[in-house]
PDB file of C-alpha atoms and ligand atoms in Angstrom:
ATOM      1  CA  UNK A   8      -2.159 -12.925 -27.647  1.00 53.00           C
ATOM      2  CA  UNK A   9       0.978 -14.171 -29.581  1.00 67.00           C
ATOM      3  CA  UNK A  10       1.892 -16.100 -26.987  1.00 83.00           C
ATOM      4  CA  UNK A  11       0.318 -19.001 -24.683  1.00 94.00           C
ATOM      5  CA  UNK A  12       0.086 -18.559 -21.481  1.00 96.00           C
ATOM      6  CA  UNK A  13       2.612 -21.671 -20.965  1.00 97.00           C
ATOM      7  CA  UNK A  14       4.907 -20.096 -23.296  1.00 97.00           C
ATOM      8  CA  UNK A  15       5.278 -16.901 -20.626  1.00 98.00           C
ATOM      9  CA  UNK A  16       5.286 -19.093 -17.853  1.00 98.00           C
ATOM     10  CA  UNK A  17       8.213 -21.015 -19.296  1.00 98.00           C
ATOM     11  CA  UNK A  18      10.282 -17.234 -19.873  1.00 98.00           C
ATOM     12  CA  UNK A  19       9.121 -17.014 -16.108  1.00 98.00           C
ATOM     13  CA  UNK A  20      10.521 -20.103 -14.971  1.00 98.00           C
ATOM     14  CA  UNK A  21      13.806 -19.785 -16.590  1.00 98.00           C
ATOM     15  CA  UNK A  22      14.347 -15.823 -15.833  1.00 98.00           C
ATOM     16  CA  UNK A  23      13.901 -16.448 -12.007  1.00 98.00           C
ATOM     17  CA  UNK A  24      17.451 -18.210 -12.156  1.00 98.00           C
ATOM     18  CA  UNK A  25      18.362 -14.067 -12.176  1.00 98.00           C
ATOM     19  CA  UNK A  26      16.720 -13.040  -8.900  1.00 98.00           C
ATOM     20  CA  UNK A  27      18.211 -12.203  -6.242  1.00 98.00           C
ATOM     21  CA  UNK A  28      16.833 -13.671  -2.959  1.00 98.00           C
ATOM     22  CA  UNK A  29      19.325 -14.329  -0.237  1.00 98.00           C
ATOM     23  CA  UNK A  30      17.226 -13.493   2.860  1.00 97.00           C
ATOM     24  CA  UNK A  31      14.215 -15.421   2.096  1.00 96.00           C
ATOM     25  CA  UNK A  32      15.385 -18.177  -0.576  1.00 96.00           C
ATOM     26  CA  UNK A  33      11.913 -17.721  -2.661  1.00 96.00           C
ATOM     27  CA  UNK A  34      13.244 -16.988  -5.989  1.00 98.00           C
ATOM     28  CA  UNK A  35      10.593 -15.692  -8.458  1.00 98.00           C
ATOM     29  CA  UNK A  36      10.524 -14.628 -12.454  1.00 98.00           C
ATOM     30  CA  UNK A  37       7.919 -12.898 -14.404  1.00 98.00           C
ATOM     31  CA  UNK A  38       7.378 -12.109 -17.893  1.00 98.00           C
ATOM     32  CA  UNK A  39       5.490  -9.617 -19.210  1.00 98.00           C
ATOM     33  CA  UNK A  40       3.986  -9.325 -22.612  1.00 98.00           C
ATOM     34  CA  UNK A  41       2.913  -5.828 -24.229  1.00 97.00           C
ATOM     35  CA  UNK A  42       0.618  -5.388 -26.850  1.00 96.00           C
ATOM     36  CA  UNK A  43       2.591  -5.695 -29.805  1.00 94.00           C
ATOM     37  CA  UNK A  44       4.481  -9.182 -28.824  1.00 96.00           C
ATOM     38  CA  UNK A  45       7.661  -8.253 -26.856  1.00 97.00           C
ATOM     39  CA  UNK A  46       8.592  -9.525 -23.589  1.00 98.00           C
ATOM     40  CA  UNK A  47       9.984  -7.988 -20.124  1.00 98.00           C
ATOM     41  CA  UNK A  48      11.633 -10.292 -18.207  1.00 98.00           C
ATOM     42  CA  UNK A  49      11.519  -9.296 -14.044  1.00 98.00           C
ATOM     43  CA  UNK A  50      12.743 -10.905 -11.012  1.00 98.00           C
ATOM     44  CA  UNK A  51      12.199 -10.368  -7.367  1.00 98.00           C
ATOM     45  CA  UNK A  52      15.574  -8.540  -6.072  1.00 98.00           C
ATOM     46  CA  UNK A  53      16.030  -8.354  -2.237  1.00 98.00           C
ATOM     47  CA  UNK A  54      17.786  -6.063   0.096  1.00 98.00           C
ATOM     48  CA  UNK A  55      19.108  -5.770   3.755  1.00 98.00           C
ATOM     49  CA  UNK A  56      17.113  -3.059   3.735  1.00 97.00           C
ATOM     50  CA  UNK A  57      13.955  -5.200   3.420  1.00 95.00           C
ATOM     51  CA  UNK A  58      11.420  -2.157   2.327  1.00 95.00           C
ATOM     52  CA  UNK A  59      13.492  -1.454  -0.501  1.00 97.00           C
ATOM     53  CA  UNK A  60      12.875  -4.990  -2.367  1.00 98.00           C
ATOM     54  CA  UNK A  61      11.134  -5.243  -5.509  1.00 98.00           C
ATOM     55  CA  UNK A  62       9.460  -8.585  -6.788  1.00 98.00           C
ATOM     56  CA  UNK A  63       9.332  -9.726 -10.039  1.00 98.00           C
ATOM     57  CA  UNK A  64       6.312  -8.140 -11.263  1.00 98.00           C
ATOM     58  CA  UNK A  65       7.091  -4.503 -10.846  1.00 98.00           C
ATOM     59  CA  UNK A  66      11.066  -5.051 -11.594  1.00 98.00           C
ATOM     60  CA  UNK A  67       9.320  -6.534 -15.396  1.00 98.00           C
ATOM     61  CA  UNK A  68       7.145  -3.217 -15.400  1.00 98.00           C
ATOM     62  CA  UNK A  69       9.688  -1.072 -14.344  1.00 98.00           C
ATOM     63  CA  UNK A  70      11.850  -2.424 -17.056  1.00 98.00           C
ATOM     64  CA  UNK A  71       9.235  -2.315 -20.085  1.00 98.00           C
ATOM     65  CA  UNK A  72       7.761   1.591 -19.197  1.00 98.00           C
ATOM     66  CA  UNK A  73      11.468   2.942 -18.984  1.00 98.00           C
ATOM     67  CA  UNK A  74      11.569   1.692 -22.721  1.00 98.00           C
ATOM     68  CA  UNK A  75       8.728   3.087 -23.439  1.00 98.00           C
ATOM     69  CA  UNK A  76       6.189   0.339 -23.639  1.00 98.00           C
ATOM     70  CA  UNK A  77       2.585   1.307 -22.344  1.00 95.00           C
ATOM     71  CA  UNK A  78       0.334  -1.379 -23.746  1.00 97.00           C
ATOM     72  CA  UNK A  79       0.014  -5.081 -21.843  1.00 98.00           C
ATOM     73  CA  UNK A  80      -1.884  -7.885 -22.630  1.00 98.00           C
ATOM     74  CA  UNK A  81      -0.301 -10.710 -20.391  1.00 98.00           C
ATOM     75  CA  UNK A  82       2.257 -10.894 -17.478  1.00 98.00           C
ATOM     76  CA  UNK A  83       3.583 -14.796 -16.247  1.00 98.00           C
ATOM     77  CA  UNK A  84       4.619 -15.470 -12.637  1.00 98.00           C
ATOM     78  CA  UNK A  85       6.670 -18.333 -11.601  1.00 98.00           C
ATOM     79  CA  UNK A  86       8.067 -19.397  -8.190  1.00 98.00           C
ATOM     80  CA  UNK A  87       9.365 -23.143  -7.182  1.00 94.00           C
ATOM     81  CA  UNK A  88       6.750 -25.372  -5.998  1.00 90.00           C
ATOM     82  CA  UNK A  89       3.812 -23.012  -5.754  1.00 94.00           C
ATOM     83  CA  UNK A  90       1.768 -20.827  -7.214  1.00 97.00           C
ATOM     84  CA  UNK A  91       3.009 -17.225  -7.061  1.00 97.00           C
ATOM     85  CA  UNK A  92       0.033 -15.046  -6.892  1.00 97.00           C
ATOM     86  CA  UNK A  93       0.986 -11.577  -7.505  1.00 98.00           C
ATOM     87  CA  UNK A  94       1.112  -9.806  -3.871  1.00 98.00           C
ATOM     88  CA  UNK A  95      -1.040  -6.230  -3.119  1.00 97.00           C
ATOM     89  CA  UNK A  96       1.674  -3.845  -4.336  1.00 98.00           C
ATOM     90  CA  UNK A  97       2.218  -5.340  -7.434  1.00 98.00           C
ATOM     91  CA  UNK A  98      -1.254  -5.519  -8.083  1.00 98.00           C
ATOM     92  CA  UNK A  99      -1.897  -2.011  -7.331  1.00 98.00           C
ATOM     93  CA  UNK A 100       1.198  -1.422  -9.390  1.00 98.00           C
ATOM     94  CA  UNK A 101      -0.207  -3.304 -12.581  1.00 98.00           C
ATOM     95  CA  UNK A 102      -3.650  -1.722 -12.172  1.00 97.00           C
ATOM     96  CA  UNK A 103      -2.083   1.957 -13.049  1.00 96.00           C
ATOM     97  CA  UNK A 104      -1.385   0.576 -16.406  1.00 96.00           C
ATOM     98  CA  UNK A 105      -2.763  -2.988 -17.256  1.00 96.00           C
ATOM     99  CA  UNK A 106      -6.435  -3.030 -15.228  1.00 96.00           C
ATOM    100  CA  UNK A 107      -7.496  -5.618 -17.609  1.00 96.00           C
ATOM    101  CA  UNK A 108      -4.461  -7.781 -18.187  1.00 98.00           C
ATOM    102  CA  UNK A 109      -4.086 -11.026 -17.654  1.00 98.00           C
ATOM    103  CA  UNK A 110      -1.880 -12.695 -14.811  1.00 98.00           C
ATOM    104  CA  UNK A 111      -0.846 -16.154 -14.968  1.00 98.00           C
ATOM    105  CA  UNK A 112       0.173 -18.697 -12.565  1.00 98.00           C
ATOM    106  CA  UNK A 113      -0.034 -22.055 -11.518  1.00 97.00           C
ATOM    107  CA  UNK A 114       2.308 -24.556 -10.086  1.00 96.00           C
ATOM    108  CA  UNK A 115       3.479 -26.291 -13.661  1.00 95.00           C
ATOM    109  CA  UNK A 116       2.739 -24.806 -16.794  1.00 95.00           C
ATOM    110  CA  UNK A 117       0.575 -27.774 -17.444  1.00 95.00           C
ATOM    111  CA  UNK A 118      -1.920 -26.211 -14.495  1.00 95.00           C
ATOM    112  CA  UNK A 119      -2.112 -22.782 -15.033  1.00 97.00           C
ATOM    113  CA  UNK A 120      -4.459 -20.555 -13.571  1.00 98.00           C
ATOM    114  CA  UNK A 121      -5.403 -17.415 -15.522  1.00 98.00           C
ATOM    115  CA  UNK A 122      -7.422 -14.693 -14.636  1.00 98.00           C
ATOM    116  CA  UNK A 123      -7.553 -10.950 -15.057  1.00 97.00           C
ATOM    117  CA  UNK A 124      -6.028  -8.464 -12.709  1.00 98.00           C
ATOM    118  CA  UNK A 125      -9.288  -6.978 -11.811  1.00 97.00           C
ATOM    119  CA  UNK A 126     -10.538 -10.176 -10.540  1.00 97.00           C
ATOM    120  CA  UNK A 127      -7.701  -9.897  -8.199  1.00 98.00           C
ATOM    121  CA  UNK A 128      -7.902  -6.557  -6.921  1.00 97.00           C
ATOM    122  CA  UNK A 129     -11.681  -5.642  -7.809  1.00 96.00           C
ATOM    123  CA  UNK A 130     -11.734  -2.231  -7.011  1.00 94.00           C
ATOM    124  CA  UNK A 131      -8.233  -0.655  -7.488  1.00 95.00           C
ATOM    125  CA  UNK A 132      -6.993   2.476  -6.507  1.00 94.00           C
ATOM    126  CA  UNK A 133      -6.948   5.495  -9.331  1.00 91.00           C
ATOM    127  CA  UNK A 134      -6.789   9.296  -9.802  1.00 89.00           C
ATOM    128  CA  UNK A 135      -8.697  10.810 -11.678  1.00 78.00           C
ATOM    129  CA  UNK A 136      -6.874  12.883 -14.605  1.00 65.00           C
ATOM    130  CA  UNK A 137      -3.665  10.721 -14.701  1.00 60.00           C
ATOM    131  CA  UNK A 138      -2.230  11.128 -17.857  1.00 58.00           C
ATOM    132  CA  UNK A 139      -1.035   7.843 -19.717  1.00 56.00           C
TER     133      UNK A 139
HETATM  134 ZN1   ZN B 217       4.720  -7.965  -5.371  1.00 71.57          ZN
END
């Protein structure tokens, strides 16, 4: 990995200035890092409809597989004062295309917690024949 984990926690911490989080005030930023060293930035962005927010996680995949990236390696979370552990969606969400990448968190980036997506959702949901 080009980067250290505190290095993509630091994009995460400054990106979730960006989100958009009226309703519940928890602002978060991610940062995901493909393959071949670039970075998607994501934030969580709220709506009055509340089912049709997206957190920071998938906005940073949503962002990165519209420009055609595929490959990940890393993705940073950051939140104010606590550890943002990527919620069941977004796991479910990474796990089509990252099984094996690794999610950082922690409450500073000098206490980071990293561990690999399939530690946090195990057994994840997949059909069989999906094309990549
Ligand atoms: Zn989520």
């Amino acid at each position: 990995m080009n980067f250290q984990p505190s290095q993509l926690y630091d994009i995460a911490q400054t990106v979730s200035r960006n989100a958009y989080a009226p309703y519940s005030g928890f602002k978060v930023g991610a940062a995901l890092l493909t393959e071949d060293g670039r970075v998607y930035s994501g934030v969580n962005i709220e709506n009055s409809s509340y089912g049709a927010t997206i957190c920071a996680e998938r906005t940073a995949f949503v962002k990165a597989i519209s420009e055609g990236e595929k490959q990940f390696t890393a993705i940073a979370v950051y939140a104010e004062g606590e550890e943002a552990i990527p919620c069941g969606i977004c796991r479910q969400f990474m796990y089509e295309f990252a099984p094996e990448i690794m999610v950082i968190t922690g409450t500073s980036r000098d206490e980071l917690n990293v561990r690999t997506l399939t530690e946090l959702l195990p057994v994840g949901f997949s059909l069989k024949g999906g094309k990549k």
